[in-house]
C-alpha cells in the first residue's frame, strides 16, 4: 500500500486493512514525503487520493480539542522520541464524530539512523459507544439501587413508628385486668408485632 510495494501486494494489503478497519501511513524522513493507505482515507471520511497525504491533512481532520495532543505526540516521534499511542476524535464528512486509536513509531536503518516514521489509525468508535452504553447502564442501575435503598429506609421508618405504638399499647393493655383468653390474645399480638418489627 506504500510506494515501494508492488501493485498486487498493495491491493492485498489494502483489502486486509479494510477488513481490519485499520489505516496506515509512513513519513520518509530523508525525502520528507508521506504515503497513506487507501483505508486511512476511508477512515477519515475521504475518497482515496482526494486530499494531500500530509501530516497537516491528518491533523486537520482531528477535532480541535484533540489536535494539540495528537500534534505533540507525532512531532515527538518525528524528532526521534518514543512511540506514540493516543486516541482522538475526527469529524467525518460522512459519519459524524468518529473515535480513532493512533500509533506511530520511528524506523531506523541497520546503522541506527532514523529513516522513516510509520503509523496506524484504527476506528474504535463502536468500542467507545459500547463502553459508553455499559457505563450508562451501570449508572442507571446504581441510581435505581440508591432509590430502592432510600425507599426501603423511608418505609422502614414509617412502619416502625406505628408498630412501636401498637407494641406500646399492647404492653399497657397487658398490665390491666384481663381474662386468660384476653391475656393469650394480647401475648400473641405482642409476639407477632415484635417479630414483624425485627423484619422491618
Coordinates of N, CA and C in Angstrom, one line a residue:
X1 N 0.8 -1.2 0.0 CA 0.0 0.0 0.0 C 0.8 1.3 0.0
X2 N 2.1 1.1 0.3 CA 3.0 2.3 0.1 C 3.7 2.2 -1.2
X3 N 4.5 3.2 -1.6 CA 5.0 3.4 -2.9 C 6.0 2.3 -3.3
X4 N 6.6 1.7 -2.2 CA 7.7 0.7 -2.6 C 7.2 -0.7 -2.8
X5 N 5.9 -1.0 -2.6 CA 5.4 -2.3 -2.7 C 4.8 -2.5 -4.1
X6 N 4.7 -3.7 -4.6 CA 4.1 -4.0 -5.9 C 2.6 -3.7 -5.9
X7 N 2.0 -3.6 -7.0 CA 0.6 -3.3 -7.1 C -0.3 -4.4 -6.5
X8 N 0.1 -5.6 -6.8 CA -0.6 -6.8 -6.2 C -0.5 -6.8 -4.7
X9 N 0.7 -6.6 -4.2 CA 0.9 -6.5 -2.7 C 0.1 -5.4 -2.1
X10 N 0.0 -4.2 -2.8 CA -0.7 -3.1 -2.4 C -2.2 -3.4 -2.3
X11 N -2.7 -4.1 -3.3 CA -4.2 -4.5 -3.3 C -4.5 -5.4 -2.2
X12 N -3.6 -6.4 -1.9 CA -3.8 -7.3 -0.8 C -3.8 -6.7 0.5
X13 N -2.8 -5.8 0.7 CA -2.7 -5.1 1.9 C -3.8 -4.1 2.2
X14 N -4.3 -3.5 1.1 CA -5.5 -2.6 1.3 C -6.7 -3.4 1.7
X15 N -6.9 -4.5 1.1 CA -8.1 -5.4 1.5 C -8.0 -5.8 2.9
X16 N -6.8 -6.2 3.3 CA -6.6 -6.6 4.7 C -6.9 -5.5 5.7
X17 N -6.4 -4.3 5.3 CA -6.7 -3.1 6.2 C -8.1 -2.8 6.2
X18 N -8.8 -2.9 5.1 CA -10.2 -2.6 5.0 C -11.0 -3.5 5.9
X19 N -10.7 -4.8 5.9 CA -11.3 -5.8 6.7 C -11.1 -5.6 8.2
X20 N -9.8 -5.2 8.5 CA -9.5 -5.0 9.9 C -9.9 -3.6 10.4
X21 N -10.2 -2.7 9.5 CA -10.6 -1.3 9.9 C -9.5 -0.5 10.4
X22 N -8.3 -0.8 9.9 CA -7.1 -0.1 10.3 C -6.4 0.5 9.0
X23 N -6.1 1.8 9.1 CA -5.4 2.5 8.1 C -3.9 2.7 8.5
X24 N -3.1 3.1 7.5 CA -1.7 3.3 7.9 C -1.1 4.4 7.1
X25 N 0.1 4.9 7.5 CA 0.8 5.9 6.8 C 2.3 5.8 7.1
X26 N 3.1 6.4 6.3 CA 4.5 6.5 6.6 C 5.1 7.8 6.1
X27 N 6.0 8.3 6.9 CA 6.7 9.6 6.6 C 8.2 9.3 6.3
X28 N 8.6 9.6 5.1 CA 10.1 9.4 4.8 C 10.8 10.6 5.3
X29 N 11.7 10.4 6.2 CA 12.4 11.5 6.9 C 13.4 12.1 5.9
X30 N 14.0 11.3 5.0 CA 15.0 11.9 4.1 C 14.4 12.7 3.0
X31 N 13.3 12.2 2.4 CA 12.7 12.9 1.3 C 11.6 13.8 1.7
X32 N 11.2 13.7 3.0 CA 10.1 14.5 3.6 C 8.8 14.3 2.8
X33 N 8.5 13.0 2.4 CA 7.3 12.7 1.7 C 6.5 11.7 2.6
X34 N 5.2 11.8 2.4 CA 4.3 10.9 3.2 C 3.4 10.1 2.2
X35 N 3.1 8.9 2.7 CA 2.2 8.0 1.9 C 1.2 7.4 2.8
X36 N -0.1 7.4 2.3 CA -1.2 6.9 3.1 C -1.7 5.7 2.4
X37 N -2.3 4.8 3.2 CA -3.0 3.7 2.6 C -4.4 4.1 2.2
X38 N -5.1 3.4 1.3 CA -6.5 3.8 1.0 C -7.4 3.8 2.2
X39 N -7.2 2.8 3.0 CA -8.1 2.7 4.2 C -8.0 3.9 5.1
X40 N -6.8 4.5 5.2 CA -6.7 5.7 6.0 C -7.6 6.8 5.5
X41 N -7.6 7.0 4.2 CA -8.5 7.9 3.6 C -10.0 7.6 4.0
X42 N -10.3 6.4 3.9 CA -11.7 6.0 4.2 C -12.1 6.2 5.7
X43 N -11.1 6.0 6.6 CA -11.3 6.2 8.0 C -11.6 7.7 8.3
X44 N -10.9 8.5 7.5 CA -11.0 10.0 7.7 C -12.3 10.5 7.0
X45 N -12.9 9.6 6.2 CA -14.2 10.0 5.5 C -13.9 10.6 4.1
X46 N -12.8 10.3 3.5 CA -12.5 10.8 2.2 C -12.3 9.7 1.2
X47 N -12.4 10.0 -0.1 CA -12.1 9.0 -1.1 C -10.6 9.0 -1.3
X48 N -10.0 7.8 -1.5 CA -8.5 7.7 -1.7 C -8.0 8.7 -2.7
X49 N -7.0 9.4 -2.3 CA -6.3 10.4 -3.1 C -7.0 11.7 -3.2
X50 N -8.1 12.0 -2.5 CA -8.8 13.2 -2.6 C -8.3 14.4 -1.8
X51 N -7.4 14.1 -0.8 CA -6.7 15.2 -0.1 C -5.2 14.9 0.0
X52 N -4.4 15.9 0.2 CA -2.9 15.6 0.2 C -2.5 14.7 1.3
X53 N -1.6 13.8 1.0 CA -1.1 12.9 2.0 C 0.0 13.6 2.8
X54 N -0.4 14.4 3.8 CA 0.5 15.1 4.7 C 0.1 15.0 6.1
X55 N 1.0 15.3 7.0 CA 0.7 15.3 8.4 C -0.3 16.4 8.7
X56 N -0.2 17.5 8.0 CA -1.2 18.6 8.2 C -2.6 18.1 7.9
X57 N -2.7 17.3 6.8 CA -4.1 16.9 6.5 C -4.6 15.9 7.5
X58 N -3.7 15.1 8.0 CA -4.1 14.1 9.1 C -4.6 14.9 10.3
X59 N -3.7 15.8 10.8 CA -4.0 16.6 12.0 C -5.3 17.5 11.7
X60 N -5.4 18.0 10.5 CA -6.5 18.8 10.2 C -7.9 18.1 10.3
X61 N -7.9 16.8 10.1 CA -9.1 16.0 10.2 C -9.5 15.8 11.7
X62 N -8.5 16.0 12.6 CA -8.8 15.7 14.0 C -9.5 16.9 14.7
X63 N -10.5 16.6 15.5 CA -11.2 17.7 16.2 C -10.2 18.6 17.0
X64 N -10.6 19.9 17.0 CA -9.7 20.9 17.5 C -9.3 20.7 19.0
X65 N -10.2 20.1 19.8 CA -9.9 19.8 21.2 C -8.8 18.8 21.3
X66 N -8.8 17.8 20.4 CA -7.8 16.7 20.5 C -6.5 17.0 19.7
X67 N -6.5 18.0 18.8 CA -5.4 18.2 17.9 C -4.1 18.5 18.6
X68 N -4.0 19.3 19.6 CA -2.7 19.6 20.3 C -2.0 18.4 20.8
X69 N -2.8 17.5 21.4 CA -2.2 16.3 22.0 C -1.7 15.4 20.8
X70 N -2.4 15.3 19.8 CA -2.0 14.4 18.6 C -0.8 15.0 18.0
X71 N -0.8 16.3 17.8 CA 0.4 17.0 17.1 C 1.6 16.9 18.0
X72 N 1.5 17.0 19.3 CA 2.6 16.9 20.2 C 3.2 15.4 20.1
X73 N 2.3 14.4 20.1 CA 2.8 13.0 20.1 C 3.5 12.7 18.8
X74 N 2.9 13.2 17.6 CA 3.5 12.9 16.3 C 4.8 13.6 16.2
X75 N 4.9 14.9 16.6 CA 6.1 15.6 16.5 C 7.2 15.0 17.3
X76 N 6.9 14.5 18.4 CA 7.9 13.9 19.3 C 8.5 12.6 18.6
X77 N 7.7 11.8 17.9 CA 8.2 10.7 17.2 C 9.1 11.1 16.1
X78 N 8.6 12.0 15.3 CA 9.4 12.5 14.1 C 10.8 13.0 14.6
X79 N 10.8 13.6 15.8 CA 12.1 14.1 16.3 C 12.9 13.1 17.0
X80 N 12.5 11.8 16.9 CA 13.3 10.7 17.5 C 12.8 10.3 18.8
X81 N 11.7 10.7 19.2 CA 11.2 10.4 20.6 C 10.5 9.0 20.6
X82 N 9.9 8.6 21.7 CA 9.3 7.3 21.9 C 8.1 7.1 21.0
X83 N 7.7 5.9 20.8 CA 6.4 5.6 20.1 C 5.3 6.4 20.6
X84 N 4.4 6.7 19.8 CA 3.1 7.4 20.2 C 2.0 6.5 20.2
X85 N 1.1 6.7 21.1 CA -0.1 5.8 21.3 C -1.2 6.7 21.9
X86 N -2.2 7.1 21.1 CA -3.2 8.1 21.6 C -4.5 7.9 20.9
X87 N -5.5 8.4 21.5 CA -6.9 8.4 21.0 C -7.3 9.8 20.7
X88 N -8.1 9.9 19.6 CA -8.6 11.2 19.2 C -9.9 11.1 18.5
X89 N -10.6 12.2 18.3 CA -11.9 12.2 17.5 C -11.7 13.0 16.2
X90 N -12.5 12.5 15.2 CA -12.5 13.3 14.0 C -13.9 13.6 13.6
X91 N -14.1 14.6 12.8 CA -15.5 14.9 12.3 C -15.5 14.4 10.9
X92 N -16.0 13.2 10.7 CA -16.1 12.6 9.3 C -17.2 13.2 8.5
X93 N -16.9 13.6 7.3 CA -17.9 14.2 6.4 C -19.1 13.3 6.2
X94 N -18.9 12.0 6.3 CA -20.0 11.1 6.0 C -20.6 10.5 7.3
X95 N -19.9 10.3 8.4 CA -20.4 9.6 9.5 C -20.4 10.4 10.8
X96 N -20.1 11.7 10.8 CA -20.1 12.5 12.0 C -18.9 12.2 12.8
X97 N -19.0 12.3 14.1 CA -17.9 12.1 15.0 C -17.5 10.6 15.1
X98 N -16.2 10.4 14.9 CA -15.6 9.0 15.0 C -14.5 9.0 15.9
X99 N -14.2 7.9 16.6 CA -13.1 7.8 17.6 C -12.0 7.0 17.0
X100 N -10.8 7.5 17.0 CA -9.7 6.8 16.4 C -8.6 6.5 17.5
X101 N -8.0 5.3 17.3 CA -6.8 4.9 18.1 C -5.6 5.0 17.2
X102 N -4.6 5.9 17.5 CA -3.5 6.1 16.6 C -2.2 5.7 17.3
X103 N -1.3 5.2 16.4 CA 0.0 4.8 16.9 C 1.1 5.3 15.9
X104 N 2.3 5.5 16.3 CA 3.3 5.9 15.4 C 4.7 5.6 16.1
X105 N 5.6 5.2 15.2 CA 6.9 4.8 15.8 C 8.0 5.1 14.7
X106 N 9.2 5.3 15.2 CA 10.4 5.6 14.4 C 11.0 4.3 13.9
X107 N 11.4 4.3 12.6 CA 12.1 3.2 12.0 C 13.5 3.6 11.7
X108 N 14.5 2.8 12.1 CA 15.9 3.1 11.8 C 16.5 2.1 10.9
X109 N 17.6 2.5 10.2 CA 18.3 1.5 9.3 C 19.2 0.7 10.1
X110 N 19.9 -0.3 9.4 CA 20.8 -1.2 10.2 C 21.9 -0.4 11.0
X111 N 22.2 0.8 10.6 CA 23.3 1.6 11.3 C 22.7 2.4 12.4
X112 N 21.3 2.3 12.6 CA 20.7 3.1 13.7 C 20.2 4.4 13.3
X113 N 20.3 4.8 12.0 CA 19.9 6.1 11.5 C 18.4 6.1 11.3
X114 N 17.7 7.1 11.8 CA 16.2 7.2 11.6 C 16.0 7.4 10.1
X115 N 15.1 6.6 9.5 CA 14.8 6.7 8.1 C 13.3 7.1 7.8
X116 N 12.4 6.6 8.7 CA 11.0 7.0 8.4 C 10.2 6.8 9.7
X117 N 9.0 7.3 9.7 CA 8.1 7.1 10.8 C 6.9 6.4 10.2
X118 N 6.4 5.3 10.8 CA 5.2 4.6 10.4 C 4.1 4.7 11.4
X119 N 2.9 4.8 11.0 CA 1.8 4.9 11.9 C 0.6 4.1 11.5
X120 N -0.3 3.8 12.4 CA -1.5 3.2 12.2 C -2.7 4.0 12.8
X121 N -3.8 3.9 12.1 CA -5.0 4.5 12.6 C -6.2 3.5 12.6
X122 N -6.8 3.3 13.7 CA -7.9 2.3 13.8 C -9.1 3.0 14.3
X123 N -10.3 2.6 13.7 CA -11.5 3.2 14.1 C -12.1 2.4 15.3
X124 N -12.2 3.0 16.5 CA -12.6 2.3 17.7 C -14.0 2.9 18.1
X125 N -14.7 3.5 17.2 CA -16.0 4.2 17.5 C -16.9 3.2 18.2
X126 N -17.1 2.0 17.6 CA -18.1 1.1 18.2 C -17.7 0.6 19.6
X127 N -16.3 0.5 19.8 CA -15.9 0.1 21.2 C -16.2 1.2 22.2
X128 N -16.0 2.5 21.8 CA -16.2 3.6 22.6 C -17.7 3.7 22.9
X129 N -18.6 3.5 21.9 CA -20.0 3.6 22.1 C -20.5 2.4 23.0
X130 N -19.9 1.2 22.8 CA -20.3 0.1 23.7 C -19.9 0.4 25.1
X131 N -18.7 1.0 25.4 CA -18.3 1.3 26.7 C -19.2 2.4 27.3
X132 N -19.6 3.3 26.5 CA -20.5 4.4 27.0 C -21.9 3.8 27.4
X133 N -22.3 2.8 26.6 CA -23.6 2.2 26.9 C -23.5 1.4 28.2
X134 N -22.4 0.7 28.3 CA -22.3 -0.1 29.6 C -22.2 0.9 30.8
X135 N -21.5 2.0 30.6 CA -21.4 3.0 31.7 C -22.7 3.6 32.0
X136 N -23.5 3.9 31.0 CA -24.8 4.4 31.2 C -25.7 3.4 31.9
X137 N -25.6 2.1 31.5 CA -26.4 1.1 32.1 C -26.0 0.9 33.6
X138 N -24.7 1.0 33.9 CA -24.2 0.8 35.2 C -24.7 2.0 36.1
X139 N -24.6 3.2 35.5 CA -25.1 4.4 36.3 C -26.6 4.3 36.6
X140 N -27.3 3.8 35.6 CA -28.8 3.7 35.8 C -29.1 2.7 36.9
X141 N -28.3 1.6 36.9 CA -28.5 0.5 37.9 C -28.2 1.0 39.3
X142 N -27.1 1.8 39.3 CA -26.7 2.4 40.6 C -27.7 3.4 41.1
X143 N -28.3 4.2 40.2 CA -29.3 5.1 40.6 C -30.5 4.4 41.1
X144 N -30.9 3.3 40.4 CA -32.1 2.5 40.8 C -31.8 1.9 42.2
X145 N -30.6 1.4 42.4 CA -30.3 0.8 43.7 C -30.3 1.8 44.8
X146 N -29.8 3.0 44.6 CA -29.9 4.1 45.6 C -31.4 4.4 45.9
X147 N -32.2 4.6 44.8 CA -33.6 4.9 45.0 C -34.3 3.8 45.8
X148 N -33.9 2.5 45.5 CA -34.6 1.4 46.2 C -34.1 1.5 47.7
X149 N -32.9 1.7 47.9 CA -32.4 1.8 49.3 C -33.0 2.9 50.1
X150 N -33.2 4.1 49.4 CA -33.9 5.2 50.1 C -35.3 4.9 50.4
X151 N -36.0 4.2 49.4 CA -37.4 3.9 49.6 C -37.5 2.9 50.8
X152 N -36.6 1.9 50.8 CA -36.7 0.9 51.9 C -36.4 1.6 53.3
X153 N -35.5 2.5 53.3 CA -35.2 3.2 54.6 C -36.3 4.0 55.0
X154 N -37.0 4.7 54.1 CA -38.1 5.5 54.4 C -39.3 4.6 54.9
X155 N -39.6 3.6 54.2 CA -40.7 2.7 54.6 C -40.4 2.0 55.9
X156 N -39.2 1.7 56.2 CA -38.8 1.1 57.5 C -39.1 2.0 58.6
X157 N -38.7 3.3 58.4 CA -39.0 4.3 59.4 C -40.5 4.5 59.6
X158 N -41.2 4.6 58.5 CA -42.7 4.8 58.5 C -43.4 3.7 59.2
X159 N -42.9 2.4 59.0 CA -43.6 1.3 59.6 C -43.2 1.1 61.1
X160 N -42.0 1.4 61.4 CA -41.5 1.3 62.8 C -42.3 2.1 63.8
X161 N -42.6 3.4 63.3 CA -43.3 4.3 64.2 C -44.7 3.7 64.7
X162 N -45.6 3.4 63.7 CA -46.9 2.8 64.2 C -46.7 1.5 64.9
X163 N -45.7 0.7 64.5 CA -45.6 -0.6 65.1 C -45.1 -0.5 66.5
X164 N -44.3 0.5 66.8 CA -43.9 0.7 68.2 C -45.1 1.2 69.0
X165 N -46.0 2.0 68.4 CA -47.2 2.4 69.1 C -48.1 1.2 69.4
X166 N -48.2 0.3 68.5 CA -49.0 -0.9 68.7 C -48.4 -1.7 69.9
X167 N -47.1 -1.9 69.8 CA -46.5 -2.7 70.9 C -46.6 -2.1 72.2
X168 N -46.4 -0.7 72.2 CA -46.5 0.0 73.5 C -47.9 -0.1 74.1
X169 N -49.0 0.1 73.2 CA -50.3 0.0 73.7 C -50.6 -1.5 74.2
X170 N -50.1 -2.4 73.4 CA -50.3 -3.8 73.8 C -49.7 -4.1 75.2
X171 N -48.5 -3.6 75.4 CA -47.9 -3.8 76.7 C -48.7 -3.1 77.9
X172 N -49.2 -1.9 77.6 CA -50.0 -1.3 78.6 C -51.3 -2.1 78.8
X173 N -51.9 -2.6 77.7 CA -53.1 -3.4 77.9 C -52.8 -4.7 78.7
X174 N -51.6 -5.3 78.6 CA -51.3 -6.5 79.3 C -51.2 -6.2 80.8
X175 N -51.0 -4.9 81.2 CA -50.9 -4.6 82.6 C -52.2 -4.3 83.3
X176 N -53.3 -4.4 82.5 CA -54.7 -4.2 83.0 C -55.3 -5.6 83.3
X177 N -56.3 -5.6 84.1 CA -57.0 -6.9 84.4 C -57.6 -7.5 83.1
X178 N -57.1 -8.7 82.8 CA -57.6 -9.4 81.6 C -58.0 -10.9 81.9
X179 N -58.9 -11.4 81.2 CA -59.2 -12.8 81.3 C -58.1 -13.6 80.7
X180 N -58.0 -14.9 81.1 CA -56.9 -15.7 80.5 C -56.9 -15.7 79.0
X181 N -58.1 -15.7 78.4 CA -58.2 -15.7 76.9 C -57.6 -14.4 76.4
X182 N -58.0 -13.3 77.0 CA -57.5 -11.9 76.6 C -56.0 -11.8 76.8
X183 N -55.5 -12.4 77.9 CA -54.0 -12.4 78.1 C -53.3 -13.2 77.0
X184 N -53.9 -14.3 76.6 CA -53.3 -15.1 75.5 C -53.3 -14.3 74.2
X185 N -54.4 -13.7 73.9 CA -54.5 -12.9 72.6 C -53.6 -11.7 72.6
X186 N -53.5 -11.0 73.7 CA -52.5 -9.9 73.7 C -51.1 -10.3 73.6
X187 N -50.8 -11.5 74.2 CA -49.4 -12.0 74.1 C -49.1 -12.4 72.7
X188 N -50.1 -12.9 72.0 CA -49.9 -13.3 70.6 C -49.7 -12.0 69.8
X189 N -50.5 -11.0 70.0 CA -50.3 -9.7 69.3 C -48.9 -9.1 69.6
X190 N -48.5 -9.1 70.8 CA -47.2 -8.6 71.2 C -46.0 -9.4 70.5
X191 N -46.1 -10.7 70.5 CA -45.1 -11.5 69.9 C -45.0 -11.3 68.4
X192 N -46.2 -11.3 67.8 CA -46.3 -11.1 66.3 C -45.7 -9.7 66.0
X193 N -46.1 -8.7 66.8 CA -45.6 -7.3 66.5 C -44.1 -7.3 66.6
X194 N -43.5 -7.9 67.6 CA -42.0 -7.9 67.8 C -41.3 -8.6 66.6
X195 N -41.9 -9.7 66.2 CA -41.3 -10.4 65.0 C -41.4 -9.6 63.8
X196 N -42.5 -8.9 63.5 CA -42.6 -8.0 62.4 C -41.6 -6.8 62.5
X197 N -41.5 -6.3 63.7 CA -40.5 -5.2 63.9 C -39.1 -5.6 63.6
X198 N -38.7 -6.9 64.0 CA -37.4 -7.3 63.7 C -37.2 -7.5 62.2
X199 N -38.2 -7.8 61.4 CA -38.1 -8.0 60.0 C -37.9 -6.6 59.4
X200 N -38.7 -5.6 59.9 CA -38.6 -4.2 59.4 C -37.2 -3.7 59.6

